[in-house]
C-alpha positions as YAML, in Angstrom:
chain: A
units: angstrom
residues:
- id: 1
  name: MET
  ca: [68.25, -104.52, 173.78]
- id: 2
  name: THR
  ca: [66.06, -102.71, 171.25]
- id: 3
  name: SER
  ca: [66.39, -98.93, 171.32]
- id: 4
  name: PRO
  ca: [63.22, -96.96, 172.10]
- id: 5
  name: ILE
  ca: [64.62, -94.09, 169.99]
- id: 6
  name: ARG
  ca: [63.60, -93.90, 166.33]
- id: 7
  name: ASN
  ca: [66.20, -93.44, 163.61]
- id: 8
  name: GLN
  ca: [64.19, -90.50, 162.33]
- id: 9
  name: VAL
  ca: [64.79, -86.75, 162.54]
- id: 10
  name: GLY
  ca: [61.76, -84.81, 163.75]
- id: 11
  name: ALA
  ca: [62.99, -81.24, 163.33]
- id: 12
  name: VAL
  ca: [66.06, -79.03, 163.14]
- id: 13
  name: PHE
  ca: [66.10, -75.87, 165.27]
- id: 14
  name: ILE
  ca: [67.49, -72.67, 163.78]
- id: 15
  name: PRO
  ca: [68.35, -69.77, 166.09]
- id: 16
  name: VAL
  ca: [66.89, -66.49, 164.81]
- id: 17
  name: SER
  ca: [66.95, -62.99, 166.29]
- id: 18
  name: ASP
  ca: [63.55, -61.79, 165.06]
- id: 19
  name: ILE
  ca: [60.90, -64.51, 164.79]
- id: 20
  name: GLU
  ca: [58.47, -62.51, 162.63]
- id: 21
  name: ARG
  ca: [61.16, -61.42, 160.14]
- id: 22
  name: SER
  ca: [62.60, -64.94, 159.98]
- id: 23
  name: LYS
  ca: [59.19, -66.54, 159.52]
- id: 24
  name: ASN
  ca: [58.54, -64.25, 156.55]
- id: 25
  name: TRP
  ca: [62.03, -64.80, 155.10]
- id: 26
  name: TYR
  ca: [61.92, -68.62, 155.29]
- id: 27
  name: CYS
  ca: [58.33, -68.77, 153.99]
- id: 28
  name: SER
  ca: [59.29, -66.53, 151.08]
- id: 29
  name: LEU
  ca: [62.40, -68.61, 150.35]
- id: 30
  name: LEU
  ca: [60.32, -71.80, 150.27]
- id: 31
  name: GLY
  ca: [57.28, -70.34, 148.49]
- id: 32
  name: LEU
  ca: [55.00, -70.86, 151.50]
- id: 33
  name: PRO
  ca: [52.06, -68.73, 152.66]
- id: 34
  name: LEU
  ca: [52.84, -66.22, 155.41]
- id: 35
  name: ASP
  ca: [49.76, -67.06, 157.48]
- id: 36
  name: GLY
  ca: [51.29, -69.54, 159.93]
- id: 37
  name: GLU
  ca: [51.13, -68.89, 163.66]
- id: 38
  name: ILE
  ca: [54.10, -67.98, 165.83]
- id: 39
  name: LEU
  ca: [53.92, -70.11, 168.98]
- id: 40
  name: PHE
  ca: [54.65, -68.85, 172.49]
- id: 41
  name: GLY
  ca: [56.08, -65.63, 171.05]
- id: 42
  name: HIS
  ca: [59.34, -67.25, 169.92]
- id: 43
  name: LEU
  ca: [58.76, -70.42, 167.82]
- id: 44
  name: TYR
  ca: [57.71, -70.94, 164.23]
- id: 45
  name: ASP
  ca: [57.29, -74.43, 162.78]
- id: 46
  name: VAL
  ca: [58.05, -74.05, 159.06]
- id: 47
  name: PRO
  ca: [55.63, -76.28, 157.09]
- id: 48
  name: MET
  ca: [57.92, -78.87, 155.49]
- id: 49
  name: GLN
  ca: [57.69, -82.20, 153.73]
- id: 50
  name: GLY
  ca: [59.75, -84.62, 155.81]
- id: 51
  name: PRO
  ca: [61.79, -83.45, 158.83]
- id: 52
  name: GLY
  ca: [60.72, -80.07, 160.13]
- id: 53
  name: ILE
  ca: [62.46, -76.76, 160.59]
- id: 54
  name: VAL
  ca: [61.70, -74.85, 163.78]
- id: 55
  name: LEU
  ca: [62.75, -71.21, 163.97]
- id: 56
  name: ASP
  ca: [63.42, -70.20, 167.58]
- id: 57
  name: SER
  ca: [64.23, -66.68, 168.76]
- id: 58
  name: ARG
  ca: [64.66, -67.77, 172.38]
- id: 59
  name: ILE
  ca: [67.84, -69.76, 171.58]
- id: 60
  name: PHE
  ca: [69.43, -67.01, 169.50]
- id: 61
  name: THR
  ca: [72.92, -65.82, 170.42]
- id: 62
  name: ALA
  ca: [75.85, -64.92, 168.19]
- id: 63
  name: GLU
  ca: [77.51, -68.18, 169.29]
- id: 64
  name: ALA
  ca: [74.42, -70.27, 168.41]
- id: 65
  name: VAL
  ca: [74.32, -69.14, 164.76]
- id: 66
  name: LEU
  ca: [74.93, -72.11, 162.45]
- id: 67
  name: LYS
  ca: [78.45, -71.73, 161.03]
- id: 68
  name: VAL
  ca: [78.07, -74.79, 158.80]
- id: 69
  name: PRO
  ca: [74.92, -76.31, 157.30]
- id: 70
  name: SER
  ca: [73.11, -78.69, 159.66]
- id: 71
  name: PHE
  ca: [70.89, -79.91, 156.83]
- id: 72
  name: HIS
  ca: [70.24, -79.19, 153.16]
- id: 73
  name: LEU
  ca: [67.17, -78.12, 151.26]
- id: 74
  name: LEU
  ca: [66.40, -79.94, 148.02]
- id: 75
  name: THR
  ca: [65.88, -78.66, 144.50]
- id: 76
  name: ASP
  ca: [65.29, -80.27, 141.11]
- id: 77
  name: ASP
  ca: [67.03, -77.34, 139.37]
- id: 78
  name: ILE
  ca: [70.21, -76.16, 141.09]
- id: 79
  name: ASP
  ca: [70.77, -73.28, 138.64]
- id: 80
  name: ALA
  ca: [67.25, -71.90, 139.13]
- id: 81
  name: ALA
  ca: [67.59, -72.28, 142.91]
- id: 82
  name: TYR
  ca: [70.92, -70.42, 142.88]
- id: 83
  name: ASP
  ca: [69.44, -67.59, 140.81]
- id: 84
  name: TYR
  ca: [66.36, -67.43, 143.07]
- id: 85
  name: VAL
  ca: [68.41, -67.24, 146.29]
- id: 86
  name: LYS
  ca: [70.76, -64.68, 144.76]
- id: 87
  name: ALA
  ca: [67.81, -62.53, 143.58]
- id: 88
  name: SER
  ca: [66.37, -62.68, 147.11]
- id: 89
  name: GLY
  ca: [69.38, -60.73, 148.36]
- id: 90
  name: ALA
  ca: [70.74, -63.54, 150.52]
- id: 91
  name: GLU
  ca: [74.51, -63.66, 150.93]
- id: 92
  name: ILE
  ca: [75.81, -66.43, 148.66]
- id: 93
  name: LEU
  ca: [78.86, -68.17, 150.16]
- id: 94
  name: THR
  ca: [79.81, -70.57, 147.38]
- id: 95
  name: ASP
  ca: [79.30, -70.99, 143.69]
- id: 96
  name: ILE
  ca: [77.40, -74.09, 142.61]
- id: 97
  name: GLU
  ca: [79.85, -76.87, 143.47]
- id: 98
  name: HIS
  ca: [80.09, -80.04, 141.35]
- id: 99
  name: ASP
  ca: [76.79, -79.07, 139.67]
- id: 100
  name: HIS
  ca: [75.20, -80.26, 142.91]
- id: 101
  name: TRP
  ca: [75.10, -77.78, 145.84]
- id: 102
  name: PHE
  ca: [75.74, -74.26, 147.15]
- id: 103
  name: ASN
  ca: [75.77, -72.47, 150.52]
- id: 104
  name: PHE
  ca: [74.25, -69.14, 151.56]
- id: 105
  name: LYS
  ca: [73.22, -67.28, 154.71]
- id: 106
  name: ASP
  ca: [69.86, -66.40, 156.19]
- id: 107
  name: PRO
  ca: [69.35, -62.85, 157.59]
- id: 108
  name: ASP
  ca: [70.91, -63.87, 160.93]
- id: 109
  name: GLY
  ca: [73.99, -65.43, 159.33]
- id: 110
  name: ASN
  ca: [72.95, -69.08, 159.68]
- id: 111
  name: VAL
  ca: [74.66, -71.06, 156.92]
- id: 112
  name: LEU
  ca: [72.21, -73.03, 154.77]
- id: 113
  name: MET
  ca: [72.76, -75.41, 151.85]
- id: 114
  name: ILE
  ca: [70.70, -76.29, 148.81]
- id: 115
  name: CYS
  ca: [71.41, -79.57, 146.99]
- id: 116
  name: ARG
  ca: [70.20, -80.85, 143.66]
- id: 117
  name: LEU
  ca: [67.97, -83.88, 144.09]
- id: 118
  name: THR
  ca: [69.60, -86.94, 142.56]
- id: 119
  name: ASN
  ca: [67.72, -90.09, 141.68]
...
């Protein structure tokens, strides 16, 4: 039987406590304009290339916070990305590991990862 489910990720949901603050933080982190619309008072669809990121304040609880990265963001320059995230004031959790990746936290404590794009 052929599965009716695609082998494709549509979006990853991130629990956030304050949708407006998180929208601004993620847009700033990714160099995106701050003019996007918050939907239904609790959702923000971060404009992404590829699978999406949806910020959702309705699902936020201390237990729902991502303790490990559920995905990674890409960079061509891991050192510049590390310096940029550090300068933003985000809590850095790891040094750059294997010249390839590092982890940090968003304002709600969700653990995020940035990886160097490899060809």
